[in-house]
Short mmCIF file of C-alpha atoms in Angstrom, two decimals:
data_model
loop_
_atom_site.label_atom_id
_atom_site.label_comp_id
_atom_site.label_asym_id
_atom_site.label_seq_id
_atom_site.Cartn_x
_atom_site.Cartn_y
_atom_site.Cartn_z
CA MET F 6 -41.38 13.10 -60.54
CA ALA F 7 -38.87 15.89 -60.33
CA MET F 8 -39.73 19.30 -62.07
CA LYS F 9 -36.88 20.98 -64.02
CA LEU F 10 -38.56 24.33 -64.18
CA ASN F 11 -37.30 27.40 -62.22
CA SER F 12 -40.94 28.46 -61.13
CA LEU F 13 -43.09 25.91 -59.01
CA VAL F 14 -46.34 27.60 -60.37
CA PHE F 15 -48.01 28.10 -63.76
CA PRO F 16 -48.16 32.07 -64.43
CA ASP F 17 -51.64 33.42 -63.68
CA ASN F 18 -51.29 35.95 -66.74
CA LEU F 19 -51.14 32.85 -69.09
CA LYS F 20 -54.37 31.27 -67.88
CA GLU F 21 -56.94 33.14 -69.94
CA VAL F 22 -58.76 30.99 -72.23
CA ARG F 23 -60.19 32.86 -75.27
CA VAL F 24 -62.95 30.65 -77.06
CA ARG F 25 -63.43 31.55 -80.59
CA PRO F 26 -66.63 29.75 -82.25
CA LEU F 27 -65.81 27.39 -84.93
CA LEU F 28 -68.93 28.27 -86.82
CA LYS F 29 -70.31 31.77 -87.60
CA LYS F 30 -73.60 30.65 -89.13
CA PRO F 31 -76.45 31.31 -86.47
CA SER F 32 -78.87 29.89 -88.78
CA LEU F 33 -77.51 26.37 -88.00
CA ASP F 34 -79.88 24.27 -85.67
CA PRO F 35 -78.70 23.56 -82.05
CA MET F 36 -78.34 19.79 -82.87
CA THR F 37 -75.74 20.69 -85.39
CA LEU F 38 -73.98 23.18 -83.17
CA ALA F 39 -74.01 20.56 -80.39
CA ASN F 40 -71.59 18.32 -82.57
CA TYR F 41 -68.93 21.00 -82.62
CA CYS F 42 -66.50 21.72 -79.72
CA PRO F 43 -64.88 25.11 -79.64
CA VAL F 44 -61.01 25.12 -79.34
CA SER F 45 -59.38 27.53 -76.79
CA ASN F 46 -57.02 30.04 -77.99
CA LEU F 47 -54.17 29.89 -75.39
CA PRO F 48 -51.09 32.04 -75.04
CA PHE F 49 -48.09 30.91 -77.07
CA LEU F 50 -45.71 31.21 -74.07
CA GLY F 51 -48.04 29.03 -72.00
CA LYS F 52 -47.85 26.34 -74.65
CA MET F 53 -44.08 26.50 -74.66
CA ILE F 54 -44.03 25.96 -70.88
CA GLU F 55 -46.52 23.10 -71.29
CA ARG F 56 -44.65 21.36 -73.93
CA ALA F 57 -41.30 21.40 -71.62
CA VAL F 58 -43.44 19.68 -68.87
CA LEU F 59 -45.23 17.14 -71.22
CA GLY F 60 -41.70 15.66 -72.36
CA GLN F 61 -41.01 15.00 -68.54
CA LEU F 62 -44.48 13.66 -67.63
CA GLN F 63 -44.63 11.22 -70.57
CA GLN F 64 -41.17 10.02 -69.83
CA PHE F 65 -42.14 9.54 -66.23
CA LEU F 66 -45.38 7.83 -67.05
CA GLU F 67 -43.78 5.32 -69.53
CA ASP F 68 -40.92 4.45 -66.87
CA THR F 69 -43.39 3.95 -64.15
CA ALA F 70 -46.20 2.31 -66.30
CA GLY F 71 -48.47 5.09 -65.08
CA LEU F 72 -50.90 4.82 -68.16
CA ASP F 73 -53.12 1.78 -69.03
CA PRO F 74 -51.32 -0.23 -71.73
CA PHE F 75 -54.52 -0.20 -73.77
CA GLN F 76 -54.73 3.52 -73.80
CA SER F 77 -53.48 4.81 -77.20
CA GLY F 78 -54.34 8.32 -77.16
CA PHE F 79 -51.43 10.71 -77.63
CA ARG F 80 -48.62 8.24 -76.98
CA PRO F 81 -45.74 7.56 -79.07
CA GLY F 82 -45.98 4.46 -81.09
CA HIS F 83 -49.78 4.16 -80.69
CA GLY F 84 -52.63 5.50 -82.51
CA THR F 85 -55.96 5.03 -83.89
CA GLU F 86 -54.74 2.45 -86.38
CA THR F 87 -53.11 0.31 -83.69
CA VAL F 88 -56.34 0.28 -81.91
CA LEU F 89 -58.51 -0.89 -84.72
CA VAL F 90 -55.91 -3.46 -85.71
CA ALA F 91 -56.05 -4.81 -82.20
CA ILE F 92 -59.88 -4.72 -82.14
CA THR F 93 -60.45 -6.49 -85.54
CA ASP F 94 -57.91 -9.13 -84.55
CA GLU F 95 -59.79 -10.13 -81.60
CA LEU F 96 -63.14 -10.09 -83.27
CA ARG F 97 -61.96 -12.29 -86.23
CA HIS F 98 -60.32 -14.76 -83.63
CA GLN F 99 -63.62 -14.88 -81.85
CA SER F 100 -65.60 -15.70 -84.95
CA ASP F 101 -62.95 -18.06 -86.16
CA SER F 102 -63.52 -20.13 -82.93
CA GLY F 103 -67.33 -20.27 -83.58
CA GLY F 104 -68.16 -17.69 -81.00
CA SER F 105 -69.50 -14.11 -81.38
CA ALA F 106 -68.63 -10.80 -79.96
CA LEU F 107 -70.01 -7.43 -78.90
CA LEU F 108 -68.28 -4.19 -79.53
CA VAL F 109 -69.62 -1.44 -77.56
CA LEU F 110 -68.65 2.20 -78.44
CA LEU F 111 -69.28 4.40 -75.44
CA ASP F 112 -70.01 8.14 -76.34
CA LEU F 113 -68.91 10.39 -73.55
CA THR F 114 -70.26 14.13 -73.77
CA ALA F 115 -67.71 17.04 -73.45
CA VAL F 116 -65.40 15.16 -71.36
CA PHE F 117 -62.49 17.59 -71.36
CA ASP F 118 -64.83 20.26 -70.12
CA THR F 119 -65.99 18.29 -67.09
CA VAL F 120 -62.86 17.02 -65.48
CA ASP F 121 -62.91 17.69 -61.69
CA TYR F 122 -59.80 19.36 -60.38
CA ASP F 123 -59.74 17.74 -56.90
CA LEU F 124 -60.09 14.23 -58.65
CA MET F 125 -57.42 15.27 -61.32
CA ILE F 126 -54.84 16.10 -58.58
CA HIS F 127 -55.79 12.90 -56.68
CA ARG F 128 -55.17 10.72 -59.76
CA LEU F 129 -52.05 12.49 -60.62
CA ALA F 130 -50.75 11.69 -57.01
CA MET F 131 -52.14 7.89 -57.69
CA SER F 132 -49.79 7.80 -60.85
CA GLY F 133 -46.78 8.81 -58.70
CA VAL F 134 -46.63 12.57 -59.39
CA ARG F 135 -45.86 14.08 -56.02
CA GLY F 136 -44.24 16.92 -54.01
CA GLN F 137 -43.21 20.20 -56.05
CA ALA F 138 -44.35 18.49 -59.35
CA LEU F 139 -47.99 17.91 -58.04
CA ASN F 140 -47.93 21.52 -56.88
CA TRP F 141 -47.28 22.82 -60.17
CA PHE F 142 -49.98 20.81 -61.89
CA ASN F 143 -52.35 22.14 -59.30
CA SER F 144 -51.33 25.64 -60.13
CA PHE F 145 -51.74 24.92 -63.84
CA LEU F 146 -55.35 23.65 -63.47
CA ARG F 147 -56.82 26.19 -61.16
CA ASN F 148 -57.79 29.78 -61.18
CA ARG F 149 -58.35 29.87 -65.06
CA SER F 150 -60.76 32.37 -66.59
CA GLN F 151 -62.66 32.03 -70.03
CA CYS F 152 -64.09 34.62 -72.42
CA VAL F 153 -65.70 34.14 -75.82
CA GLU F 154 -64.47 36.21 -78.68
CA TYR F 155 -66.64 36.68 -81.66
CA MET F 156 -65.79 38.85 -84.44
CA ASP F 157 -64.67 42.06 -82.63
CA GLN F 158 -66.62 41.55 -79.55
CA VAL F 159 -65.34 39.88 -76.44
CA SER F 160 -67.34 38.77 -73.37
CA ASP F 161 -66.70 39.34 -69.80
CA ARG F 162 -64.32 36.79 -68.11
CA SER F 163 -65.89 33.75 -66.06
CA PRO F 164 -64.06 31.48 -63.89
CA LEU F 165 -63.47 27.97 -64.91
CA LEU F 166 -64.55 25.78 -62.02
CA CYS F 167 -63.69 22.44 -63.91
CA GLY F 168 -62.16 21.00 -67.13
CA VAL F 169 -58.98 21.05 -68.94
CA PRO F 170 -58.64 23.54 -71.73
CA GLN F 171 -59.38 22.32 -75.21
CA GLY F 172 -56.19 22.92 -77.23
CA ALA F 173 -53.83 22.94 -74.30
CA ILE F 174 -50.70 20.45 -74.96
CA LEU F 175 -51.09 18.84 -71.51
CA SER F 176 -54.88 18.38 -71.67
CA PRO F 177 -54.99 14.89 -73.66
CA LEU F 178 -52.42 13.43 -71.57
CA LEU F 179 -53.91 14.62 -68.09
CA PHE F 180 -57.12 13.18 -69.38
CA ASN F 181 -55.47 9.67 -69.92
CA ILE F 182 -54.51 9.83 -66.32
CA TYR F 183 -57.93 10.90 -65.28
CA VAL F 184 -59.88 7.90 -66.89
CA ARG F 185 -57.17 5.37 -66.38
CA SER F 186 -59.11 3.25 -63.76
CA LEU F 187 -62.09 3.16 -66.20
CA ALA F 188 -60.35 0.50 -68.27
CA SER F 189 -59.30 -1.45 -65.19
CA LEU F 190 -62.80 -1.64 -63.96
CA ALA F 191 -64.27 -2.80 -67.36
CA ARG F 192 -61.64 -5.71 -67.29
CA SER F 193 -62.48 -6.67 -63.81
CA PHE F 194 -65.92 -7.88 -65.19
CA GLY F 195 -64.08 -9.91 -67.98
CA LEU F 196 -64.39 -7.50 -70.86
CA ASP F 197 -61.55 -6.04 -72.93
CA CYS F 198 -61.26 -2.31 -72.93
CA TYR F 199 -59.23 -0.22 -75.63
CA GLN F 200 -59.28 3.59 -75.40
CA TYR F 201 -57.99 6.58 -77.54
CA ALA F 202 -58.46 9.37 -75.14
CA ASP F 203 -62.07 9.61 -74.54
CA ASP F 204 -63.09 7.13 -77.30
CA THR F 205 -63.73 4.02 -75.05
CA GLN F 206 -64.69 0.58 -76.68
CA LEU F 207 -65.60 -2.46 -74.81
CA LEU F 208 -65.33 -5.99 -76.10
CA LEU F 209 -67.37 -8.89 -74.89
CA ARG F 210 -66.77 -12.24 -76.12
CA LEU F 211 -69.62 -14.75 -76.07
CA GLU F 212 -68.93 -18.49 -76.37
CA PRO F 213 -70.41 -20.67 -79.12
CA GLY F 214 -74.13 -21.54 -78.63
CA ALA F 215 -74.68 -18.92 -75.83
CA THR F 216 -78.31 -18.59 -75.12
CA SER F 217 -78.48 -16.16 -72.22
CA LYS F 218 -77.52 -12.69 -71.65
CA PRO F 219 -74.04 -12.67 -69.84
CA GLU F 220 -74.52 -11.32 -66.03
CA ASN F 221 -71.01 -9.94 -66.11
CA PHE F 222 -72.23 -7.55 -69.08
CA THR F 223 -74.84 -6.06 -67.26
CA LEU F 224 -72.93 -5.66 -63.97
CA CYS F 225 -70.05 -4.15 -65.97
CA LEU F 226 -72.50 -1.40 -67.61
CA GLU F 227 -73.88 -0.52 -64.18
CA ALA F 228 -70.50 -0.22 -62.76
CA LEU F 229 -69.21 1.97 -65.64
CA SER F 230 -72.12 4.18 -65.36
CA ASN F 231 -71.63 4.71 -61.55
CA TRP F 232 -67.98 5.41 -62.15
CA LEU F 233 -68.56 7.97 -64.92
CA ARG F 234 -71.10 9.69 -62.70
CA ALA F 235 -68.80 9.80 -59.73
CA SER F 236 -65.85 11.04 -62.01
CA ARG F 237 -68.23 14.05 -63.20
CA LEU F 238 -68.23 12.46 -66.79
CA LYS F 239 -71.45 12.12 -68.67
CA VAL F 240 -72.17 9.20 -70.99
CA ASN F 241 -74.62 9.73 -74.09
CA ALA F 242 -76.23 6.46 -73.83
CA ALA F 243 -78.47 7.26 -76.80
CA LYS F 244 -75.32 7.73 -79.08
CA THR F 245 -73.65 4.61 -77.49
CA GLU F 246 -73.25 2.12 -80.53
CA ILE F 247 -72.93 -1.71 -80.49
CA LEU F 248 -71.69 -3.93 -83.34
CA TRP F 249 -72.43 -7.92 -83.16
CA HIS F 250 -69.82 -9.73 -84.92
CA GLY F 251 -69.97 -13.54 -85.47
CA ARG F 252 -72.73 -16.20 -85.45
CA SER F 253 -76.15 -14.79 -84.60
CA THR F 254 -77.35 -16.20 -81.13
CA GLY F 255 -80.64 -14.62 -80.98
CA LEU F 256 -79.34 -12.57 -77.83
CA THR F 257 -79.86 -9.08 -79.51
CA HIS F 258 -83.12 -8.69 -77.96
CA LEU F 259 -81.78 -9.47 -74.36
CA LEU F 260 -79.08 -6.83 -74.14
CA PRO F 261 -79.35 -4.79 -70.98
CA THR F 262 -80.01 -1.01 -70.88
CA PHE F 263 -77.42 1.45 -70.41
CA ASP F 264 -77.86 4.65 -68.27
CA GLY F 265 -81.71 4.35 -69.08
CA ALA F 266 -81.21 3.81 -72.87
CA VAL F 267 -82.03 0.46 -74.69
CA LEU F 268 -79.02 -0.97 -76.46
CA SER F 269 -79.36 -2.57 -79.77
CA PRO F 270 -76.77 -3.74 -82.49
CA SER F 271 -76.16 -1.57 -85.51
CA PRO F 272 -75.23 -3.07 -88.91
CA THR F 273 -72.35 -0.52 -89.08
CA VAL F 274 -70.51 1.48 -86.44
CA LYS F 275 -67.93 4.29 -86.89
CA SER F 276 -64.96 3.66 -84.79
CA LEU F 277 -62.21 6.18 -84.82
CA GLY F 278 -63.15 7.39 -88.17
CA VAL F 279 -63.40 3.98 -89.63
CA VAL F 280 -66.78 2.22 -90.72
CA LEU F 281 -66.89 -1.30 -89.36
CA ASP F 282 -69.58 -3.65 -90.62
CA SER F 283 -70.82 -6.68 -88.66
CA GLN F 284 -68.81 -9.32 -90.77
CA LEU F 285 -65.85 -6.74 -90.99
CA THR F 286 -65.68 -6.90 -94.84
CA MET F 287 -64.52 -3.37 -94.84
CA GLU F 288 -66.92 -2.75 -97.66
CA ALA F 289 -68.81 0.16 -95.89
CA GLN F 290 -65.15 1.84 -94.98
CA VAL F 291 -63.86 1.65 -98.53
CA ALA F 292 -67.01 3.14 -99.88
CA ALA F 293 -67.11 5.76 -97.47
CA ALA F 294 -63.12 6.57 -97.93
CA SER F 295 -63.45 6.51 -101.58
CA LYS F 296 -66.49 8.97 -101.59
CA GLN F 297 -64.63 11.54 -99.30
CA ALA F 298 -61.37 11.23 -101.58
CA PHE F 299 -63.32 11.68 -104.87
CA PHE F 300 -65.06 14.84 -103.24
CA HIS F 301 -61.63 16.42 -102.38
CA LEU F 302 -60.17 15.23 -105.91
CA ARG F 303 -63.01 17.18 -107.48
CA GLN F 304 -62.09 20.30 -105.53
CA ALA F 305 -58.32 19.73 -106.43
CA ARG F 306 -59.35 19.59 -110.24
CA GLN F 307 -60.85 22.88 -109.91
CA LEU F 308 -57.52 24.34 -108.39
CA ALA F 309 -55.30 22.56 -110.74
CA PRO F 310 -55.12 25.26 -113.36
CA TYR F 311 -53.87 27.77 -110.90
CA LEU F 312 -51.33 25.55 -109.11
CA SER F 313 -47.96 24.53 -109.87
CA ASP F 314 -47.28 20.78 -109.96
CA GLU F 315 -45.42 20.75 -106.58
CA ALA F 316 -48.41 22.75 -105.02
CA LEU F 317 -50.74 20.44 -106.71
CA ALA F 318 -49.00 17.52 -105.34
CA THR F 319 -49.23 18.86 -101.87
CA VAL F 320 -52.90 19.26 -102.07
CA ILE F 321 -53.66 15.67 -103.39
CA HIS F 322 -51.48 14.08 -100.88
CA ALA F 323 -52.98 16.26 -98.14
CA THR F 324 -56.61 15.79 -99.20
CA VAL F 325 -56.79 12.68 -101.24
CA THR F 326 -53.94 10.22 -100.50
CA SER F 327 -54.26 10.85 -96.71
CA ARG F 328 -57.83 9.42 -96.93
CA LEU F 329 -56.67 6.32 -99.10
CA ASP F 330 -53.97 5.40 -96.42
CA TYR F 331 -55.81 6.25 -93.30
CA CYS F 332 -55.87 2.79 -91.28
CA ASN F 333 -55.36 0.91 -94.55
CA ALA F 334 -53.57 -1.95 -92.66
CA LEU F 335 -57.09 -3.08 -92.20
CA TYR F 336 -57.41 -3.64 -95.97
CA VAL F 337 -54.85 -6.25 -95.96
CA GLY F 338 -56.40 -9.55 -97.20
CA ILE F 339 -59.76 -8.39 -98.22
CA PRO F 340 -60.70 -8.94 -101.98
CA MET F 341 -59.40 -6.82 -104.66
CA SER F 342 -63.03 -6.56 -105.91
CA THR F 343 -63.60 -4.50 -102.45
CA THR F 344 -60.48 -2.28 -102.99
CA GLN F 345 -61.26 -1.47 -106.64
CA LYS F 346 -62.68 1.80 -105.67
CA LEU F 347 -59.51 3.01 -103.76
CA ARG F 348 -57.51 2.09 -106.89
CA ILE F 349 -59.91 4.16 -109.06
CA VAL F 350 -59.37 7.17 -106.78
CA GLN F 351 -55.63 6.65 -106.89
CA ASN F 352 -55.53 6.20 -110.70
CA ALA F 353 -57.67 9.34 -111.14
CA ALA F 354 -55.32 11.52 -108.65
CA ALA F 355 -52.28 10.35 -110.68
CA ARG F 356 -53.72 11.31 -114.00
CA LEU F 357 -54.68 14.74 -112.56
CA LEU F 358 -51.29 15.44 -111.28
CA THR F 359 -49.51 14.37 -114.55
CA ARG F 360 -52.09 15.56 -116.88
CA THR F 361 -52.38 12.11 -118.34
CA PRO F 362 -55.51 11.41 -120.57
CA MET F 363 -57.75 8.44 -119.79
CA LYS F 364 -56.72 6.55 -122.90
CA CYS F 365 -53.22 6.23 -121.57
CA HIS F 366 -52.24 3.16 -119.32
CA ILE F 367 -52.01 3.97 -115.68
CA THR F 368 -49.13 1.56 -114.68
CA PRO F 369 -46.21 3.76 -116.21
CA VAL F 370 -47.69 6.88 -114.66
CA LEU F 371 -47.77 5.36 -111.06
CA GLN F 372 -44.25 4.02 -111.74
CA HIS F 373 -43.12 7.48 -112.75
CA LEU F 374 -44.65 9.16 -109.59
CA HIS F 375 -43.12 6.38 -107.63
CA TRP F 376 -46.47 5.70 -106.01
CA LEU F 377 -47.20 2.12 -104.61
CA PRO F 378 -50.52 0.88 -105.85
CA THR F 379 -53.27 1.09 -103.04
CA ASP F 380 -53.04 -2.87 -102.31
CA TYR F 381 -49.23 -2.51 -101.73
CA ARG F 382 -49.57 0.65 -99.57
CA GLY F 383 -51.76 -1.62 -97.18
CA LEU F 384 -48.86 -4.15 -97.22
CA TYR F 385 -46.29 -1.42 -96.55
CA LYS F 386 -48.33 -0.11 -93.67
CA MET F 387 -48.84 -3.48 -92.02
CA LEU F 388 -45.13 -4.47 -92.34
CA VAL F 389 -43.99 -1.10 -90.76
CA LEU F 390 -46.31 -1.66 -88.03
CA THR F 391 -45.03 -5.06 -87.48
CA PHE F 392 -41.35 -3.92 -87.48
CA LYS F 393 -42.38 -1.22 -84.85
CA THR F 394 -44.13 -3.66 -82.66
CA LEU F 395 -41.38 -6.09 -82.61
CA TYR F 396 -38.56 -3.67 -81.59
CA GLY F 397 -40.37 -1.59 -78.96
CA GLN F 398 -41.83 1.29 -80.99
CA GLY F 399 -45.32 0.00 -80.96
CA PRO F 400 -48.05 -0.89 -78.31
CA SER F 401 -47.53 -3.83 -75.90
CA TYR F 402 -51.08 -5.12 -76.80
CA LEU F 403 -49.88 -5.66 -80.41
CA ARG F 404 -46.32 -7.10 -79.37
CA ASP F 405 -48.31 -9.69 -77.20
CA ARG F 406 -49.77 -11.07 -80.52
CA LEU F 407 -46.36 -11.94 -82.28
CA SER F 408 -43.65 -14.39 -81.40
CA PHE F 409 -40.55 -15.40 -82.88
CA SER F 410 -40.22 -18.96 -84.00
CA HIS F 411 -37.56 -21.48 -82.87
CA HIS F 412 -35.61 -20.73 -86.03
CA ARG F 413 -34.71 -17.19 -84.99
CA ARG F 414 -31.13 -17.92 -84.25
CA SER F 415 -30.70 -20.63 -86.95
CA GLN F 416 -27.34 -20.66 -88.85
CA ARG F 417 -29.32 -20.66 -92.11
CA PRO F 418 -29.90 -16.68 -93.08
CA SER F 419 -33.27 -17.92 -94.51
CA GLN F 420 -34.48 -19.05 -91.27
CA ARG F 421 -33.19 -16.12 -88.95
CA ASP F 422 -35.67 -13.62 -87.35
CA LEU F 423 -38.84 -15.64 -88.49
CA LEU F 424 -42.17 -15.19 -86.64
CA TYR F 425 -44.45 -17.91 -85.60
CA VAL F 426 -47.36 -18.42 -87.87
CA PRO F 427 -50.53 -20.07 -86.52
CA GLY F 428 -51.33 -23.09 -88.45
CA PRO F 429 -54.63 -24.57 -89.70
CA ARG F 430 -55.38 -26.32 -86.32
CA GLU F 431 -55.17 -23.00 -84.53
CA VAL F 432 -56.92 -20.76 -87.27
CA HIS F 433 -59.58 -22.46 -89.02
CA LEU F 434 -61.12 -20.10 -91.55
CA GLU F 435 -59.23 -18.76 -94.64
CA ARG F 436 -60.35 -15.38 -94.19
CA THR F 437 -58.94 -15.22 -90.69
CA ARG F 438 -55.64 -16.45 -91.89
CA HIS F 439 -55.56 -13.68 -94.62
CA ARG F 440 -56.82 -10.77 -92.65
CA ALA F 441 -56.27 -11.21 -88.77
CA PHE F 442 -53.14 -9.23 -87.76
CA SER F 443 -51.76 -12.07 -85.63
CA VAL F 444 -51.78 -14.35 -88.58
CA SER F 445 -51.26 -12.31 -91.57
CA ALA F 446 -48.49 -9.98 -90.18
CA PRO F 447 -46.08 -12.81 -89.39
CA ALA F 448 -46.77 -14.58 -92.66
CA LEU F 449 -45.89 -11.24 -94.46
CA TRP F 450 -43.00 -10.67 -92.27
CA ASN F 451 -41.61 -14.17 -93.23
CA ALA F 452 -41.90 -13.38 -96.87
CA LEU F 453 -39.36 -10.48 -96.44
CA PRO F 454 -35.78 -11.05 -97.55
CA PRO F 455 -33.42 -12.03 -94.72
CA TYR F 456 -31.50 -8.95 -94.80
CA MET F 457 -34.58 -6.73 -94.33
CA ARG F 458 -35.76 -9.07 -91.29
CA ALA F 459 -32.21 -8.48 -89.73
CA MET F 460 -32.79 -4.62 -89.89
CA ARG F 461 -33.10 -2.98 -86.37
CA GLU F 462 -33.46 0.74 -87.51
CA LEU F 463 -36.71 2.08 -88.59
CA GLY F 464 -35.36 4.56 -91.44
CA PRO F 465 -33.38 2.01 -93.41
CA PHE F 466 -36.09 -0.74 -93.07
CA THR F 467 -38.77 1.56 -94.47
CA LEU F 468 -36.59 2.64 -97.35
CA ALA F 469 -35.65 -0.99 -98.17
CA LEU F 470 -39.35 -2.06 -97.85
CA LYS F 471 -40.72 0.59 -100.19
CA THR F 472 -38.01 -0.31 -102.69
CA TRP F 473 -38.89 -4.09 -102.45
CA LEU F 474 -42.52 -3.70 -102.77
CA PHE F 475 -42.04 -1.14 -105.58
CA THR F 476 -39.92 -3.73 -107.65
CA ARG F 477 -42.85 -6.21 -107.02
CA ALA F 478 -45.58 -4.04 -107.91
CA PHE F 479 -44.27 -3.14 -111.21
CA ASN F 480 -42.24 -6.36 -111.89
CA LEU F 481 -38.80 -4.62 -111.87
CA PHE F 482 -36.78 -7.75 -111.21
#
């Protein structure tokens, strides 16, 4: 990797880390404080240098496949939604085949703060970063000091012997390199491994009628525990969660221990901000999202008399709509009775913004605001994700789930650029056909007009897609 910076070292005067506590309420109990991680206040010039290096390092890792393909943290085209779409797709297909699956959510403690410098430099070298570039990263990591600033008091400086600074631009990408071999180790035991930075999720498939504890699962947990210990990382086994999806096999009481803690399935788990239940009904997630959105909507209602329409719209989109839209591709195919709560929140937000009374019909209000109803917003997200996946702007682990049909180069416009949709012999359950990404995404894509399927640029596609969905949502034919 060739560096383009004039200096081969990171300036020492930019290495001081000032930590400002996020909470200033000393009355809070220690358990509450343990859930908050202070963010470092780093010099602006240092962040500018980091950003220049980040672009080069990202491009280098993409060109050389230097990151694990299932690592989605802080990578273009990847995100929490792509991870969850892939995981739920796997879970639905596993239950469709009559089997079951275990989803294990590892909880790692203060991982950014315990990165070992020698191991970090070694793993950078293993990723292909050599020579002057490696020397620069060695200079960037070492010889840092930290002080804590609280109100008008500043503590003495203390040297940092490990860890990458919270809030530094390069830290997330460096951590992705640091934990790359963790996923490879899990897959060597036959488990799938999905990561978003330090959020690691393992997926174990169980065949129909399994009556014994899989030996590879126990061996995998032991190997992972040893790897984490050798990498100076600590797993919080007490907070590690397990979701059992599929038919019950009576194996829940036979699960192995992990780092001394007994593992047991939970009825719901929170994965990357989304609540997943054992049957993937998404009812718990919809209830949680609507509750949060309603809370912020009540706050916005108190501010409404003091804000202009434009400012109020900004507040609503930032605090309410963003929560309704978060990972809403997971809502595609679920019953309308489940998503009713989301529609109620959106309707209330539209009435607040336009000062529309309850007795007035909501459809003209949504049409005036040019807001897609919540169900159509999920379809929009799914189709945009499909477009990105097909044309190299999404993760490879989703691209592998889609394939073009043999009609792709047909002379008939209606049969061009069609995706293969698995049939009833391959997918047995109706809920799998409607909700699994690898089945529902191709079906939705094939329903698009030929001129939209033929598009290759994201901007024009998203504009045409929203217009097309808008006409159908409000019957504007």
